[in-house]
Coordinates of C-alpha atoms and ligand atoms in Angstrom, one line a residue:
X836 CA 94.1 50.1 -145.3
X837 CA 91.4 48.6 -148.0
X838 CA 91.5 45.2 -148.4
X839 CA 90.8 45.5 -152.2
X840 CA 93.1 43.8 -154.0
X841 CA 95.3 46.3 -156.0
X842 CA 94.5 45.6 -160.1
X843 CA 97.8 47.4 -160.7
X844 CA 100.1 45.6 -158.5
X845 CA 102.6 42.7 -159.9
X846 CA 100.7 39.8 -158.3
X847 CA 98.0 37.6 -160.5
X848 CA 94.8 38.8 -160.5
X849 CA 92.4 36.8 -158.5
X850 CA 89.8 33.8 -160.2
X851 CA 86.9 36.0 -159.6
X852 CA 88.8 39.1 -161.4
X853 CA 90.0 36.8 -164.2
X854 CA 86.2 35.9 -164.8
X855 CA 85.0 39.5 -164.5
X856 CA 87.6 40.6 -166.8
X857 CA 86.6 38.0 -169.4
X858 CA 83.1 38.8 -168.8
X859 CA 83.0 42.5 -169.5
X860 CA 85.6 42.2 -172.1
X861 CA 83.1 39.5 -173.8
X862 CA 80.3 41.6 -173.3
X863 CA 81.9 44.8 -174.9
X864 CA 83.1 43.1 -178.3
X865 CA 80.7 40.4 -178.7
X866 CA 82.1 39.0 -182.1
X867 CA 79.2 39.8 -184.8
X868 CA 79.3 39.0 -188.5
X869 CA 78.7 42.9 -189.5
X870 CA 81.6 44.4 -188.2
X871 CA 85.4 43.7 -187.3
X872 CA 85.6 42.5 -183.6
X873 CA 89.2 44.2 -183.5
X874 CA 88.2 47.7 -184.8
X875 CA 85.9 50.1 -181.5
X876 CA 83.1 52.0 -182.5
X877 CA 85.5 55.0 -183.4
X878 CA 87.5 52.9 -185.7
X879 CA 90.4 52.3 -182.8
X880 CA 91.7 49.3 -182.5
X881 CA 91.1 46.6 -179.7
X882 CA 93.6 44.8 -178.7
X883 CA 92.8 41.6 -178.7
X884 CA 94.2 38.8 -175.6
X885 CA 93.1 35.8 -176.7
X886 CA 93.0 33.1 -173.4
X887 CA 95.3 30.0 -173.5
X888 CA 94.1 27.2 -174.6
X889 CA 95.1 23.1 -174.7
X890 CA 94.1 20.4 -176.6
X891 CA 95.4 18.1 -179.4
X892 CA 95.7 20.4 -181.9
X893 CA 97.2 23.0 -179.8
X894 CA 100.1 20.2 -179.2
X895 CA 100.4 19.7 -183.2
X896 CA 100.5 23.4 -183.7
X897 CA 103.2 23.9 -180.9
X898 CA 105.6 20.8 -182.1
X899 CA 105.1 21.8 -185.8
X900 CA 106.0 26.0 -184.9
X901 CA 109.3 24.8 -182.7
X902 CA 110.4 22.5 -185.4
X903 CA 109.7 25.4 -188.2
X904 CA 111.6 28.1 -185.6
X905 CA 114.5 25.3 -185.1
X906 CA 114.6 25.0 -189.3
X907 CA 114.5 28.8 -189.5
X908 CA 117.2 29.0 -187.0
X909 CA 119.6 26.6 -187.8
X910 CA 120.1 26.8 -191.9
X911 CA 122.5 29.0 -192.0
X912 CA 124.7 27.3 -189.4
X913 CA 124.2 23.9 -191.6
X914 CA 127.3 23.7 -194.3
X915 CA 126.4 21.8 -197.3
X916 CA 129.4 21.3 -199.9
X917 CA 130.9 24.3 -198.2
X918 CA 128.2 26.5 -197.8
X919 CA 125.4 27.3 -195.6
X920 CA 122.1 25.2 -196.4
X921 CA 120.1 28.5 -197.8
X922 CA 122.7 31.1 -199.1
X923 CA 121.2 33.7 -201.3
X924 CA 124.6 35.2 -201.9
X925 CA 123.9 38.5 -203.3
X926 CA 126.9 40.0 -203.3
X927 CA 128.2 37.2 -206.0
X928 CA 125.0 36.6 -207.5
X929 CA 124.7 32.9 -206.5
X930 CA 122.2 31.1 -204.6
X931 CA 123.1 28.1 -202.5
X932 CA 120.4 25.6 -201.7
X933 CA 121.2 22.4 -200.5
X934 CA 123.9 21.8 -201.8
X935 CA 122.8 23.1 -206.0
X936 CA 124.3 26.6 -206.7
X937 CA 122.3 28.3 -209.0
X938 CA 124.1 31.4 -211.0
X939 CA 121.8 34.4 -211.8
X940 CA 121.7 33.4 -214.5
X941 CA 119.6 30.1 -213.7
X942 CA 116.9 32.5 -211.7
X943 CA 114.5 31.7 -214.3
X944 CA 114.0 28.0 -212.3
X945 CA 112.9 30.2 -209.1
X946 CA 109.8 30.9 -211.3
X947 CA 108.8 27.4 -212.0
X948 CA 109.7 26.4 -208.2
X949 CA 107.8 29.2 -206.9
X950 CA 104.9 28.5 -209.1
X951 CA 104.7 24.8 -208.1
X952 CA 104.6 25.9 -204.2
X953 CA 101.7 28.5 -205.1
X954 CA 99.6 25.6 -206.8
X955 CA 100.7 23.3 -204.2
X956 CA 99.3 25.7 -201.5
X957 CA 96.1 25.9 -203.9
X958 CA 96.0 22.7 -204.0
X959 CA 96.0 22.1 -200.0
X960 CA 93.7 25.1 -199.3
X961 CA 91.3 23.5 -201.4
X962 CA 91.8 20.4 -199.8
X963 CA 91.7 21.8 -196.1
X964 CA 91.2 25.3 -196.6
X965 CA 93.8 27.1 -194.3
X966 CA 95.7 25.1 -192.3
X967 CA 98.6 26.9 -194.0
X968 CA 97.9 29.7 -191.6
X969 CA 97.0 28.1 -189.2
X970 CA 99.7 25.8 -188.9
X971 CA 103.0 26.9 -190.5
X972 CA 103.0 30.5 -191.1
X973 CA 105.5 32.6 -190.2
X974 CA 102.9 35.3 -188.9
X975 CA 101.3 32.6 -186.8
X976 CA 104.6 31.0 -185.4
X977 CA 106.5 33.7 -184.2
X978 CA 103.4 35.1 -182.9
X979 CA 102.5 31.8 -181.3
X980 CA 105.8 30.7 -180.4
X981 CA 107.8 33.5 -179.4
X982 CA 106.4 37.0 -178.9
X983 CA 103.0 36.3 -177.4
X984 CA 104.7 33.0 -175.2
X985 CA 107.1 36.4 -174.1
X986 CA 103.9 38.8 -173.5
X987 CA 102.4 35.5 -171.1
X988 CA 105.4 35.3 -169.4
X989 CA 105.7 38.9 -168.5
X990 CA 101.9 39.8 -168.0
X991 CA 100.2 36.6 -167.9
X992 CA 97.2 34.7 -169.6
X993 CA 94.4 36.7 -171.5
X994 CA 92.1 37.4 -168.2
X995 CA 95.1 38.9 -166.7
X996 CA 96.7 41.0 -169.8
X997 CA 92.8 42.3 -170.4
X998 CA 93.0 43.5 -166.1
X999 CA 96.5 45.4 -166.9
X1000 CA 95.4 47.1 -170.1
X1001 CA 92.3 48.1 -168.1
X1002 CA 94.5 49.4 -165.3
X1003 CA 95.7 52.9 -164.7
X1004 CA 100.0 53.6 -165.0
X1005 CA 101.6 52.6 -161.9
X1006 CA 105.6 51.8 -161.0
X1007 CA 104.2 47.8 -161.6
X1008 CA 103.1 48.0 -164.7
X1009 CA 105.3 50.0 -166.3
X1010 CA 107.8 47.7 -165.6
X1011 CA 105.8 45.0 -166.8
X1012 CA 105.4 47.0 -170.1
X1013 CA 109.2 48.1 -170.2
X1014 CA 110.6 44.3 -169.7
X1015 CA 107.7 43.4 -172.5
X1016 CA 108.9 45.8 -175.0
X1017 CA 112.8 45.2 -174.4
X1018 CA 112.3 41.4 -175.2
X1019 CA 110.2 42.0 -178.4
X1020 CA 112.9 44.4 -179.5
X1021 CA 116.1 42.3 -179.1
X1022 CA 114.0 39.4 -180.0
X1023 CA 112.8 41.1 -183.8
X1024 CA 116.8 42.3 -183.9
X1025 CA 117.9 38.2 -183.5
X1026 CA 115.4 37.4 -185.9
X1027 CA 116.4 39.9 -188.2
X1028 CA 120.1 39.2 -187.6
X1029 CA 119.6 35.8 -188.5
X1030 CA 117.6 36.3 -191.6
X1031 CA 120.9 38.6 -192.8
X1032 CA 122.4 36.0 -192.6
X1033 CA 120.8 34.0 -195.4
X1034 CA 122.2 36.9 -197.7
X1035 CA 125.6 37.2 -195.9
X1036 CA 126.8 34.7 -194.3
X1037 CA 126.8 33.6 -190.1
X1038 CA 130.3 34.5 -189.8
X1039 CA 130.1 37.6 -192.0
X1040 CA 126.6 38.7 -189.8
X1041 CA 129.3 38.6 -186.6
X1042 CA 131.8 40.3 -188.4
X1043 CA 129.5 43.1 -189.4
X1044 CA 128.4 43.0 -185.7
X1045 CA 131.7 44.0 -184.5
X1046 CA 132.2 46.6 -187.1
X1047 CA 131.1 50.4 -186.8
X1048 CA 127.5 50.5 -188.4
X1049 CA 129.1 53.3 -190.8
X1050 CA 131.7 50.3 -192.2
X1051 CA 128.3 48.2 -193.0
X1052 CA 125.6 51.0 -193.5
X1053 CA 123.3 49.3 -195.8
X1054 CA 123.5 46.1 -193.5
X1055 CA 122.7 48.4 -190.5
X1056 CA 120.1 50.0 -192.2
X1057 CA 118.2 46.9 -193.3
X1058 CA 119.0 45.3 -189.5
X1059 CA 117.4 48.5 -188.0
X1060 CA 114.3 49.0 -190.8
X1061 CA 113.5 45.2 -190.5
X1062 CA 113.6 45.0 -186.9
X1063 CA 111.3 47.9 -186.4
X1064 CA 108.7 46.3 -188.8
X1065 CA 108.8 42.8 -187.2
X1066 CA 108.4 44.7 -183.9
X1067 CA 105.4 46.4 -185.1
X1068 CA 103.8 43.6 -186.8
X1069 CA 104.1 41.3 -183.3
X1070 CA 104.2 43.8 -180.7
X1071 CA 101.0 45.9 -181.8
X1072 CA 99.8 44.6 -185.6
X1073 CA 99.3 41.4 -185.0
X1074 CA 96.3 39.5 -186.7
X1075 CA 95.2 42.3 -188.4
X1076 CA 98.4 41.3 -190.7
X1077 CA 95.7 38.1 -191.5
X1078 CA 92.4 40.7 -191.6
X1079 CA 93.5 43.0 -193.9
X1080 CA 97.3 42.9 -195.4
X1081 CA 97.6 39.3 -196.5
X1082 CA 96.3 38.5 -200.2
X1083 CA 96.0 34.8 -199.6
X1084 CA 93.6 35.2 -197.0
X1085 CA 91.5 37.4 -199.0
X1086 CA 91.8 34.2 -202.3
X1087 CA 90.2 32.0 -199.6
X1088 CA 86.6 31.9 -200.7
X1089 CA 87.9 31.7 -204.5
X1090 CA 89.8 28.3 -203.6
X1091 CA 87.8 26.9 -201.2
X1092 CA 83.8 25.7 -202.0
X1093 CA 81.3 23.3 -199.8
X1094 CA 84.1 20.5 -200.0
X1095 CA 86.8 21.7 -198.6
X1096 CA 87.4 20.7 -195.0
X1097 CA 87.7 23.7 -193.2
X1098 CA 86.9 24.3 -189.2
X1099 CA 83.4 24.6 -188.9
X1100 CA 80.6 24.1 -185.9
X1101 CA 77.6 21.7 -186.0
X1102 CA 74.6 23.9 -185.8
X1103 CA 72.4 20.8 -186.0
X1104 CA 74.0 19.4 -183.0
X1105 CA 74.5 23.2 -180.9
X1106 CA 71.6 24.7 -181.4
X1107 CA 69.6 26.4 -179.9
X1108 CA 72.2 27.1 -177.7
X1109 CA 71.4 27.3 -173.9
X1110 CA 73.3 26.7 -170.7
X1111 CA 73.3 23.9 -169.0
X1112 CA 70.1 22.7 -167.7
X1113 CA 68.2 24.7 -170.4
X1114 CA 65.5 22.8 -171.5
X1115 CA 65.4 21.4 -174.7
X1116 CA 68.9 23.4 -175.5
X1117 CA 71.2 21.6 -178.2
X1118 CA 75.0 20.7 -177.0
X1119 CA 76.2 24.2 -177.0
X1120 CA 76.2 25.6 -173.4
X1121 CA 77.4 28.9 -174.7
X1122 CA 80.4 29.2 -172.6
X1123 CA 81.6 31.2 -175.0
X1124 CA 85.2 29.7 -174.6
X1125 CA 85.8 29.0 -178.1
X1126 CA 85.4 32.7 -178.8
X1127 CA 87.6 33.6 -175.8
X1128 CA 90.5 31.5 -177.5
X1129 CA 90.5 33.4 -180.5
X1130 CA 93.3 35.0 -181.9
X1131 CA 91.3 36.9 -184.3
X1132 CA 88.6 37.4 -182.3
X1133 CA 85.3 36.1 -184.1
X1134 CA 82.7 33.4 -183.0
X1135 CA 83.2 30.5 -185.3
X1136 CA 79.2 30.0 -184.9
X1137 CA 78.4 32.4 -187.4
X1138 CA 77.6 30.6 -190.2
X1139 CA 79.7 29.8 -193.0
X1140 CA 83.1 30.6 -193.8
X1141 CA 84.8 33.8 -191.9
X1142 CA 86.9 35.8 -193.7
X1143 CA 89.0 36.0 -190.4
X1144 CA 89.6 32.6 -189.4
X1145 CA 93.2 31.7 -190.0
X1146 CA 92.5 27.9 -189.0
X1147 CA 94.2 27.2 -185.7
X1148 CA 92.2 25.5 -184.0
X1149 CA 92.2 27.0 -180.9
X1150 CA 88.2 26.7 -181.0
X1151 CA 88.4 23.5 -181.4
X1152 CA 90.5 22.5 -178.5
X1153 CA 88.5 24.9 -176.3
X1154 CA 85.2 23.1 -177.3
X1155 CA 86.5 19.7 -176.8
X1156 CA 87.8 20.6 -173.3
X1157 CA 84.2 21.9 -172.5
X1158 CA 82.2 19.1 -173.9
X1159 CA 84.5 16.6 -172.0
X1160 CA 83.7 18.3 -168.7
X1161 CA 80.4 18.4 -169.1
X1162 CA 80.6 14.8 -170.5
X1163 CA 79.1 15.5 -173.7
X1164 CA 80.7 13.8 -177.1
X1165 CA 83.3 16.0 -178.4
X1166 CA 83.5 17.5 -182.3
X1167 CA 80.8 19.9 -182.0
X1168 CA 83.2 22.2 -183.2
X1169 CA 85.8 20.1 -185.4
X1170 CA 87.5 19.5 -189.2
X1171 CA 84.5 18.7 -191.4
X1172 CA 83.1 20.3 -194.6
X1173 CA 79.8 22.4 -194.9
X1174 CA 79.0 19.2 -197.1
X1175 CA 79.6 17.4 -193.9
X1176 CA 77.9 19.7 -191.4
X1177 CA 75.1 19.6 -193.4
X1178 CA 74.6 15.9 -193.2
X1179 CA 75.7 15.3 -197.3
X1180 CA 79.2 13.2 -198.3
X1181 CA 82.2 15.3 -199.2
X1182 CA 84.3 14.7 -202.5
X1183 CA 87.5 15.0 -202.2
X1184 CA 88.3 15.1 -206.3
X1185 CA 86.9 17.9 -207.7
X1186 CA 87.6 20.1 -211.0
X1187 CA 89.4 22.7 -208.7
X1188 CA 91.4 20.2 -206.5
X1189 CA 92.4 18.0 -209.8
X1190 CA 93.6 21.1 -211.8
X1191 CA 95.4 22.7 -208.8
X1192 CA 97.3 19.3 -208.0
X1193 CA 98.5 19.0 -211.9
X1194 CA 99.3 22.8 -212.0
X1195 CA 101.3 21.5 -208.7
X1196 CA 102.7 18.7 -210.2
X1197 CA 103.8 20.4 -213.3
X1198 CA 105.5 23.2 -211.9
X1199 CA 107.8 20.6 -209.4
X1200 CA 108.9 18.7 -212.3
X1201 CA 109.9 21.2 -214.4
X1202 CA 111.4 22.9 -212.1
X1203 CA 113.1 19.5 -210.3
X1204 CA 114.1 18.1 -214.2
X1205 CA 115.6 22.1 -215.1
X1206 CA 117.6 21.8 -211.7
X1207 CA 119.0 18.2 -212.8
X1208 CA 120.1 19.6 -215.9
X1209 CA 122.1 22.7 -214.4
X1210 CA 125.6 22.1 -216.0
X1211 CA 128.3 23.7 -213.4
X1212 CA 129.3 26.1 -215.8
X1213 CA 127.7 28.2 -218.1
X1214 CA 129.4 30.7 -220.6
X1215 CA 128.1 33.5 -223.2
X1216 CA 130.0 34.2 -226.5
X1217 CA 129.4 38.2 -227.9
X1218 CA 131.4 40.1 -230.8
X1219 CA 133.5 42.4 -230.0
X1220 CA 132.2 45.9 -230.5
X1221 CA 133.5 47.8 -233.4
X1222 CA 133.5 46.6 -237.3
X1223 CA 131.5 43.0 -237.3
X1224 CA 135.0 41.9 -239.3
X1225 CA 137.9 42.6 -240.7
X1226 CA 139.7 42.1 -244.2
X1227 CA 143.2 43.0 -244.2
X1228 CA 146.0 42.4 -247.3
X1229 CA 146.3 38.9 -245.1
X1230 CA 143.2 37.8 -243.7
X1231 CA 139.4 37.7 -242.8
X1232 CA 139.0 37.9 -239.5
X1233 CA 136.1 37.8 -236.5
X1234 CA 136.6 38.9 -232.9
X1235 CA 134.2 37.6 -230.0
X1236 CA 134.5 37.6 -225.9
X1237 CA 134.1 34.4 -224.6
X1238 CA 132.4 35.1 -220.8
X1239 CA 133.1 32.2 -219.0
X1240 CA 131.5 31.3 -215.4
X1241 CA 132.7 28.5 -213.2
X1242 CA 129.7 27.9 -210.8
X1243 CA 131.7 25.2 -208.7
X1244 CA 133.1 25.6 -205.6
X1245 CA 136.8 24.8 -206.8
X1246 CA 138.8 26.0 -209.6
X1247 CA 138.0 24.4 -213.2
X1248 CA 139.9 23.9 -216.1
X1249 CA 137.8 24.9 -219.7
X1250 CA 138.7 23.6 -222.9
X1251 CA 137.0 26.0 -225.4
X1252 CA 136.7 24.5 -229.2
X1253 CA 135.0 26.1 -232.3
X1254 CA 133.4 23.3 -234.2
X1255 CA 132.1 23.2 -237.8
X1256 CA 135.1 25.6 -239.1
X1257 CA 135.3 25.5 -242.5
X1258 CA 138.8 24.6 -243.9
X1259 CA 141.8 27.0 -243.4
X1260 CA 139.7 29.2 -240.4
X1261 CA 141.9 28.8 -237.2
X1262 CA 141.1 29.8 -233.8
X1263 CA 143.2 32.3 -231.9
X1264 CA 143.1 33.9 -228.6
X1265 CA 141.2 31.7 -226.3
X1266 CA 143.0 27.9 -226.9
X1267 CA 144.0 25.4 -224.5
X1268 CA 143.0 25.4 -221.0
X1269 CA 141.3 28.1 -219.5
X1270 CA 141.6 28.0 -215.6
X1271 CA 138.6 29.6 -213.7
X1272 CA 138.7 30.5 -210.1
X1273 CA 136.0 29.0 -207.8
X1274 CA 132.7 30.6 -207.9
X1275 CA 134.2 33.3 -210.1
X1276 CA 134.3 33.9 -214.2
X1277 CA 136.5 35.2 -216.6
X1278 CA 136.3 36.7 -220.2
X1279 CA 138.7 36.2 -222.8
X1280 CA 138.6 37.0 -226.8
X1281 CA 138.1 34.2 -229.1
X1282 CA 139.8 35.0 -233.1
X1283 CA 138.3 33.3 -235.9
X1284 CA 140.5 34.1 -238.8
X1285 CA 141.0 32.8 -242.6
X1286 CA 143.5 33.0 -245.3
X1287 CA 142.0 35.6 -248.1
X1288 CA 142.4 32.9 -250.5
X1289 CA 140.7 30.3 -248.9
X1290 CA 137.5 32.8 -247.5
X1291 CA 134.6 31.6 -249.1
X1292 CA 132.1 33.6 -247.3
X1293 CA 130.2 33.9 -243.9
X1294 CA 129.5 30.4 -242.1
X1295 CA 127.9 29.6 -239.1
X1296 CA 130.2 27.1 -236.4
X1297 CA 129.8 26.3 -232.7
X1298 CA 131.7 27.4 -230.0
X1299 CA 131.7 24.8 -227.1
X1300 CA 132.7 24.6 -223.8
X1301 CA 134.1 21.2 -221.6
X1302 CA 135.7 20.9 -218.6
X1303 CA 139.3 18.8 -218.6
X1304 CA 137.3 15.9 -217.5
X1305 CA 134.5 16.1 -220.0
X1306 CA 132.3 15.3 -217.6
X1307 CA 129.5 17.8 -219.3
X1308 CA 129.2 19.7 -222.6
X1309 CA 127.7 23.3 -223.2
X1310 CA 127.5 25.1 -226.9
X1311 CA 127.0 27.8 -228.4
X1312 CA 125.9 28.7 -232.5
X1313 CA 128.3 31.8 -233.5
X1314 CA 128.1 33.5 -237.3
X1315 CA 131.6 34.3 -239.2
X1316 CA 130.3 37.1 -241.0
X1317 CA 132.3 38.8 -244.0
X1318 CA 132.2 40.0 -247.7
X1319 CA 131.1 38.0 -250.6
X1320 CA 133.9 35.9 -251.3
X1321 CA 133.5 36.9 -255.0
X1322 CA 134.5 40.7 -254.3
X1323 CA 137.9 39.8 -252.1
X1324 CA 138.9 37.2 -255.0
X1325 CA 138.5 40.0 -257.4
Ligands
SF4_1507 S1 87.5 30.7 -185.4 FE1 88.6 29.0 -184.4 S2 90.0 28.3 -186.0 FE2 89.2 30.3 -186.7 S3 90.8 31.7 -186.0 FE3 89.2 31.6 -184.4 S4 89.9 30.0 -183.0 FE4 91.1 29.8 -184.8
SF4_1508 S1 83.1 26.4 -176.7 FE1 81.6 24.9 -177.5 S2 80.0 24.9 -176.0 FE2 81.2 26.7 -175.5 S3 80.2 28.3 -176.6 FE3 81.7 27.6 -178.0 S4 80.6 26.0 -179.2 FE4 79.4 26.4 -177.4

């Protein structure tokens, strides 16, 4: 019997394996400005295992990823003036957040929202380039949070995941691989479940659940083509979402400049790098446990900004842990601008940051005034089609459709009124109260009509709309159109 241990078995690999493993995994992709650290020599990828890390920001990053996850999770569950939270009812064309319903027809304030958040990401990128991605994005948390937490439980930390990927087939790892896989796939189909049910509804997700998929097929469909992308991205994908796909990381270096406090090393204070006990050797002891830690795989002592950092952290933690133990001051890699690395002050107000925090500014309150002045009700007045009036031996008379919407939650009484008729034009049709079912609209035909005698030609009036209460007010201009009043007199 050899008294090797087995790298295949189930057991965790050994301290000195762990090292080796790190070692010749380090030595094979040593991370170099000139060339992706995640592509081989024959453009395949390598995978990358990054090694666990603690520290401060490590803590912030886990507490701020569980409370997003928890957020994510729990919105649709949360009813808010009888709905969930977040609804983006599609199937009625409403969208629920927080309590405002917004109509389709009100989408035009998603563009003014959405345009604040972009500036307001500007504006913080600028500030401290990406801590967005770093931080809060949902790339980065699930990855974080769920699927790679899953891949440690199953395989364990980087040293040991590098020994199993290394490691030929055997009954052990396959299992390991086969419990990996299951748990990333019924993990994407909760996620994706859940996100359904932004559009649908919780209890219409578990209704659709229960169903045939054939009852449900474009729900099943989008379940089953969502799942399979989220289970790509986290099982195999990964950061090179961040390295090549996502656009904002590529806008990086046009929102950022020498201000912007960004995560960095002191070259002044590191180099020349040595290990310990090398003479005259700066702080750096090149461990080389801040590139170990990297999800994306780089060495944040290249100089200058890296197209693939994503700002975690993870370096910075790693450094600090080293520096303590060797008992030298921590922050040789830390939050600080190249301004500040390089000894200068950093200004925090600068053309960029002032323009991207009005831009910011602007877009929240328009967006926040438009949403104060959503009326909950809206309604569209169109002439019939056909002849744009009509003269008989009696009358003159115009026919419209009044399309009324009731955007409450609860039927609604509408008084509908035509001001500025001239005198002798009566209203017909659409009078009184006009009850409109919750959430729900109706269209009825609204009769202007005049006496030949007294016509005396088109005129323009308003249509408007109350509710019993007249607790708000919404108009319309319509035109009475007609002959000269001349040619019926004649
Ligand atoms: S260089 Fe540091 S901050 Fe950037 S991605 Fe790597 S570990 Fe994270
Ligand atoms: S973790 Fe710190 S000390 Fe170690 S190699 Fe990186 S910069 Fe140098």
């Amino acid at each position: 019997m050899s008294a090797q241990p087995d790298k295949t078995s189930a057991s965790a690999p050994s301290a000195s394996e762990r090292a080796a493993a790190s070692k010749s995994a380090a030595q094979r992709h040593i991370p170099s400005r000139d060339f992706l650290t995640t592509v081989n020599d024959d453009g395949s990828r390598y995978f990358l295992h990054p090694a666990d890390v603690h520290g401060r920001f490590t803590r912030i990053r886990r507490v701020v990823g569980l409370v997003l996850i928890a957020i994510y999770l729990l919105l649709p569950w949360i009813p808010i003036n009888g709905y969930p939270a977040v609804f983006l009812d599609l199937a009625e064309r409403r969208f629920h957040f927080f309590g405002f319903t917004l109509a389709a027809q009100d989408a035009w304030l998603i563009f003014f929202g959405l345009t604040g958040v972009g500036f307001g990401l500007f504006f913080v990128t600028a500030m401290l380039g990406r801590v967005w991605c770093g931080y809060a994005c949902p790339q980065t948390v699930f990855l974080e949070r769920i699927y790679r937490r899953i891949e440690r439980m199953i395989e364990g930390d980087g040293p040991a995941r590098r020994l199993l990927d290394a490691a030929p087939m055997s009954p052990a790892k396959f299992a390991k691989r086969v419990a990996k896989h299951a748990l990333y796939i019924l993990t994407s189909l909760a996620i994706t479940h859940l996100f359904l049910a932004y559009f649908v509804s919780i209890p219409e997700v578990w209704h659709m659940m229960q169903a045939a998929p054939g009852e449900h097929w474009a729900a099943f469909l989008f379940v089953f083509i969502a799942a399979g992308v989220l289970y790509f991205n986290f099982a195999w994908f990964r950061e090179q979402l961040c390295i090549v796909i996502c656009p904002y990381g590529r806008m990086q270096s046009a929102l950022t400049d020498d201000h912007t406090t960004t995560i960095g090393y002191d070259a002044k204070r590191g180099e020349p790098r040595g290990k310990l006990g090398t003479p005259d050797a700066g702080s750096c002891i090149a461990c080389n446990r801040c590139v170990q830690v990297c999800p994306t795989g780089i060495d944040i002592r290249h100089a200058s900004l890296q197209l693939e950092c994503i700002g975690c952290a993870a370096c910075i933690d790693a450094c600090d842990d080293m520096m303590t133990k060797v008992k030298r001051p921590t922050g040789l890699i830390r939050y600080d601008s190249l301004m500040g690395f390089s000894g200068a002050k950093a200004r925090l107000l600068r053309p960029r940051t002032i323009i991207y925090l009005i831009l910011f500014v602007i877009g929240v309150a328009v967006s926040s005034f438009a949403l104060s002045t959503i009326k909950p009700a809206t309604f569209m007045v169109m002439r019939m089609t056909g002849a744009p009036y009509f003269v008989d031996p009696v009358d003159v008379r115009n026919q419209f459709m009044v399309r009324l919407i009731n955007k409450r939650g609860e039927p609604t009484a509408f008084r509908v009124t035509v001001e500025g008729l001239p005198a002798g034009v009566t209203q017909s049709g659409l009078t009184g109260l006009v009850t409109v079912a919750p959430m729900a609209e109706q269209v009825s035909p609204l009769i202007l009509q005049v006496k030949r005698g007294d016509y005396a030609g088109p005129f323009k009036a308003t249509v408007v709309v109350e509710d019993e209460q007249r607790s708000f007010r919404l108009a319309r201009p319509v035109e009475f159109l007609g002959p000269d009043a001349r040619l019926l007199k004649q």
